[in-house]
mmCIF file of C-alpha atoms in Angstrom:
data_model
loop_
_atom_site.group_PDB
_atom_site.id
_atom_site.type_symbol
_atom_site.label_atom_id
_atom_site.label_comp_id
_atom_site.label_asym_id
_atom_site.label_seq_id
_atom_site.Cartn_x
_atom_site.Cartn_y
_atom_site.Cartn_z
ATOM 1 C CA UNK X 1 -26.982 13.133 21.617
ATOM 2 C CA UNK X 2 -30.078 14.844 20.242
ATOM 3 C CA UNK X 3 -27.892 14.836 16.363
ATOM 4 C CA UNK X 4 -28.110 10.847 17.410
ATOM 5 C CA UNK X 5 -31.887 10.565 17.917
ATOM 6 C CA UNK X 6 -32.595 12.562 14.740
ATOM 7 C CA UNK X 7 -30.590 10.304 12.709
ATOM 8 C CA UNK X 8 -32.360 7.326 14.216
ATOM 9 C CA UNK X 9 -35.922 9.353 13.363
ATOM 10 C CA UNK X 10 -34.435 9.514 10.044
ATOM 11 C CA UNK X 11 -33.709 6.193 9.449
ATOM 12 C CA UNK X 12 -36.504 4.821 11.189
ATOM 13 C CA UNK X 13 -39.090 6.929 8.747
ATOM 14 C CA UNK X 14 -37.241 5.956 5.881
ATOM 15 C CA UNK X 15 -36.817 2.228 6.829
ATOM 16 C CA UNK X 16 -40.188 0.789 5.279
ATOM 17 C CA UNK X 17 -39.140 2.389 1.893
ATOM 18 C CA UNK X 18 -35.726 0.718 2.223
ATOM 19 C CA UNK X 19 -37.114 -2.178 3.994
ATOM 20 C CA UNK X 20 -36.563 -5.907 1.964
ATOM 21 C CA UNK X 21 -38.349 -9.355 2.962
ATOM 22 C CA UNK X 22 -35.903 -11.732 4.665
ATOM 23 C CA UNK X 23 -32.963 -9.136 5.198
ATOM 24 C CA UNK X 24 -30.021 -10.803 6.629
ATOM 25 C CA UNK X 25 -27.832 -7.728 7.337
ATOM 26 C CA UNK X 26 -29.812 -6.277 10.077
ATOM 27 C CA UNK X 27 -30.794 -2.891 11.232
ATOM 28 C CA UNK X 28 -27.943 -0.901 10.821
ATOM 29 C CA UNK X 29 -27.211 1.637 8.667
ATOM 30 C CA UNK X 30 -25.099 -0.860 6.536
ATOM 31 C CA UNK X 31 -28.403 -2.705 5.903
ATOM 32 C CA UNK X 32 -30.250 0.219 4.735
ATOM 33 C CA UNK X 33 -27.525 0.602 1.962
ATOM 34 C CA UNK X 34 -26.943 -3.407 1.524
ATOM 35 C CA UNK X 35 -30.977 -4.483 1.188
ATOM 36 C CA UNK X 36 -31.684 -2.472 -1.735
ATOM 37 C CA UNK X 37 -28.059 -3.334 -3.328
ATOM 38 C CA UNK X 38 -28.787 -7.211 -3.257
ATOM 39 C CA UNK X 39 -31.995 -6.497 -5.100
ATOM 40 C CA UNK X 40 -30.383 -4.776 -7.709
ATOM 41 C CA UNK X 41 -27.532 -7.351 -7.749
ATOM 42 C CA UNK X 42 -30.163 -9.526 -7.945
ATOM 43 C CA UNK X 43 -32.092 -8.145 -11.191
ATOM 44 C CA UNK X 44 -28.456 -7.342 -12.763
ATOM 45 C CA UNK X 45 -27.526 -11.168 -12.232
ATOM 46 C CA UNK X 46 -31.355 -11.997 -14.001
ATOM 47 C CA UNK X 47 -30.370 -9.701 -16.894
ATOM 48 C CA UNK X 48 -33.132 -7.294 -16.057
ATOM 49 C CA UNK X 49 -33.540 -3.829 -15.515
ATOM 50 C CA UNK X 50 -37.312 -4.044 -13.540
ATOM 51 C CA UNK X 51 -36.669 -3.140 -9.925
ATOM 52 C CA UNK X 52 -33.751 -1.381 -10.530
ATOM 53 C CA UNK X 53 -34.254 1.885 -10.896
ATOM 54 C CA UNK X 54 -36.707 1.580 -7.585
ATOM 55 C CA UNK X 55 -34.369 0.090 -5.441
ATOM 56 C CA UNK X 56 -31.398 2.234 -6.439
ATOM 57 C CA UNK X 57 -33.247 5.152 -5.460
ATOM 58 C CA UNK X 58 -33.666 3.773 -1.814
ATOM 59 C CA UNK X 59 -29.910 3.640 -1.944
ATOM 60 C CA UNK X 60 -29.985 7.023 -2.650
ATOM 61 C CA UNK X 61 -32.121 8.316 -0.507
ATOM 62 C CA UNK X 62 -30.431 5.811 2.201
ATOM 63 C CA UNK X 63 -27.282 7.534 1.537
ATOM 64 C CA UNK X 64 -28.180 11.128 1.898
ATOM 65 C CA UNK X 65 -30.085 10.762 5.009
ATOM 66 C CA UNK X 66 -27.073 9.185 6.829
ATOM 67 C CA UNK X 67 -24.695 11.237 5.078
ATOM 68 C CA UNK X 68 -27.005 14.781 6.572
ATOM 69 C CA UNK X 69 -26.531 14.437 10.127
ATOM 70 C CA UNK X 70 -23.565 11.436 10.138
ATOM 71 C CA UNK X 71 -23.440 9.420 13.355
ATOM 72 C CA UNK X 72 -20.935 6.426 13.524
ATOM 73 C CA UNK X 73 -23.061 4.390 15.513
ATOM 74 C CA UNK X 74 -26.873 5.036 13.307
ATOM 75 C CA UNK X 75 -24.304 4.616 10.162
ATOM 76 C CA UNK X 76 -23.513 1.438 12.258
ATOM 77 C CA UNK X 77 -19.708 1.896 12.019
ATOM 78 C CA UNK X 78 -17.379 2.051 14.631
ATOM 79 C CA UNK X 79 -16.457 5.987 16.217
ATOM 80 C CA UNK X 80 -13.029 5.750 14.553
ATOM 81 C CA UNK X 81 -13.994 4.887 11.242
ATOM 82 C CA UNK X 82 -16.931 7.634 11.423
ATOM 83 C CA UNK X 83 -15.384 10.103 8.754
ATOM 84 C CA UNK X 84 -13.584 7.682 6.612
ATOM 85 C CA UNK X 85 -17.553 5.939 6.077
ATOM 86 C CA UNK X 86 -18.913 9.470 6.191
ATOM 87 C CA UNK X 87 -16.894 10.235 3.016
ATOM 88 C CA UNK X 88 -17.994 7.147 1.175
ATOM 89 C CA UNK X 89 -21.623 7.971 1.588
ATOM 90 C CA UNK X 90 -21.583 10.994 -0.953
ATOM 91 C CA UNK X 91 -20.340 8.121 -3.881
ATOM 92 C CA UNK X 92 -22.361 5.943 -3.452
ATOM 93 C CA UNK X 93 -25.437 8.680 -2.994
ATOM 94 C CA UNK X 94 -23.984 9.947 -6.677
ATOM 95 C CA UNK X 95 -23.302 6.138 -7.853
ATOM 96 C CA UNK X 96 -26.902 4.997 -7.185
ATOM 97 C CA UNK X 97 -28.296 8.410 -8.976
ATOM 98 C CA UNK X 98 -26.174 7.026 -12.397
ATOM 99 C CA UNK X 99 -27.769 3.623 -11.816
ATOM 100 C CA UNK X 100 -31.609 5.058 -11.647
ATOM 101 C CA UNK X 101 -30.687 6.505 -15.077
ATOM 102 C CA UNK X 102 -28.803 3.447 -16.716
ATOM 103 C CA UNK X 103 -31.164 2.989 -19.905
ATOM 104 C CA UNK X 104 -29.823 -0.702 -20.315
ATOM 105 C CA UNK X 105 -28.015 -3.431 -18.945
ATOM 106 C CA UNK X 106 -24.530 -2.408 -19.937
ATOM 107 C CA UNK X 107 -24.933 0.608 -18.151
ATOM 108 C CA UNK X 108 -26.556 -0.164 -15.166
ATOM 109 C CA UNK X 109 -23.711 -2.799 -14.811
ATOM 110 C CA UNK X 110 -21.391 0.104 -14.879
ATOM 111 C CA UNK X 111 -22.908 1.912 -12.236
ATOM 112 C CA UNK X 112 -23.429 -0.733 -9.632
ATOM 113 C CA UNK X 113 -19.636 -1.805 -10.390
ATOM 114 C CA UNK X 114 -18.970 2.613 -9.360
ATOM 115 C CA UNK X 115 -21.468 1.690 -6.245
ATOM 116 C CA UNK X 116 -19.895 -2.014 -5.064
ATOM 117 C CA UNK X 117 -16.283 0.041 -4.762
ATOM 118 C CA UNK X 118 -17.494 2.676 -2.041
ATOM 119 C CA UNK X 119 -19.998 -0.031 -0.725
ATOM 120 C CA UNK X 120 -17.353 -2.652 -0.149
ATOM 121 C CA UNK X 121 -15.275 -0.413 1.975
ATOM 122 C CA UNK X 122 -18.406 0.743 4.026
ATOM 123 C CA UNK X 123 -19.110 -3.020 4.071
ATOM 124 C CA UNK X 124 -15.453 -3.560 5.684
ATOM 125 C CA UNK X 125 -15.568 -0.294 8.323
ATOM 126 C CA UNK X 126 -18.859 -1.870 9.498
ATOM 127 C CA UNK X 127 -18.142 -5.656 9.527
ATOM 128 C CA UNK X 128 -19.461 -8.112 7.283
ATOM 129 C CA UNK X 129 -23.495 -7.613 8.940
ATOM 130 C CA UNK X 130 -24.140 -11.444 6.478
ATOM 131 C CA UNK X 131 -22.890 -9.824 3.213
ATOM 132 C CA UNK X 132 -19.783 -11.151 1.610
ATOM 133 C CA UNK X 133 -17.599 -10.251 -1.016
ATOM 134 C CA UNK X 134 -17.642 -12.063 -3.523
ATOM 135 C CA UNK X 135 -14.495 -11.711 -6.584
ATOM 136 C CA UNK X 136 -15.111 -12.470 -10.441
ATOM 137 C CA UNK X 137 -11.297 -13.244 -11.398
ATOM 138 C CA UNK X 138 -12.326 -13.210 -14.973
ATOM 139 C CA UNK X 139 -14.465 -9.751 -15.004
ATOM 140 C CA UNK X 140 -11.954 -8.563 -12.384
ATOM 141 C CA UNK X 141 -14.599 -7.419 -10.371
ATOM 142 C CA UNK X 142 -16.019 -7.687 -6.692
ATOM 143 C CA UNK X 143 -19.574 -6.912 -5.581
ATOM 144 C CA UNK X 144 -21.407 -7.926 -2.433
ATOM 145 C CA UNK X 145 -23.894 -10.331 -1.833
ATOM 146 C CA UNK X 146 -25.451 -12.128 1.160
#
């Protein structure tokens, strides 16, 4: 119990830094990874790299504080799904670290592709929280977005 209410601190201290106008996907700990992903989907999709960098980092950050105490239900995934999403957490921690150093487009493309394949099976252990997956047949590629 008292592992539970430190993760909540945690997230709740780090929550205006991760924090996005109009988020969709809610409070959990999904949302703390899928805010800050959108906005970099979002600057990607604009073929810019401003904002990046900045929100990446809060994925980071997001990452490692759920990933240093893990609880299923402040990572806001289900009890039997708790180490399976506990394992992703560290990939997309290192994912988001290669996207805050992309020095271009191409790049940082690359990296968010390495973070969308951990994300989207975090996205599917916690339920869709507004954010679907969406498929590219011709890039061959899937990312998120709400």
């Amino acid at each position: 119990m008292q592992s539970k209410i430190y993760a909540l601190l945690a997230l709740t201290a780090l929550a205006p830094a991760l924090a996005c106008a109009g988020s969709a996907s809610g409070d959990s700990g999904f949302a703390t990874l899928a805010d800050p992903y959108e906005e970099v989907r979002t600057a990607l999709l604009h073929d810019t790299l401003e904002g990046v960098a900045e929100h990446a980092r809060s994925i980071e950050r997001a990452a490692h504080v759920l990933a240093a105490d893990f609880d299923a239900e402040a990572a806001g995934v289900p009890a039997e799904a708790a180490e399976e999403a506990r394992t992703l957490l560290p990939r997309m921690a290192e994912a988001a670290r290669a996207l805050v150093q992309a020095g271009d487009l191409a790049a940082a493309r690359a990296a968010f592709g390495e973070l969308t394949e951990p994300l989207v099976r975090y996205r599917e252990l916690a339920g869709d929280n507004g954010v679907q997956l969406a498929y590219c047949p011709m890039a061959g590629k899937s990312w998120l977005q709400k």
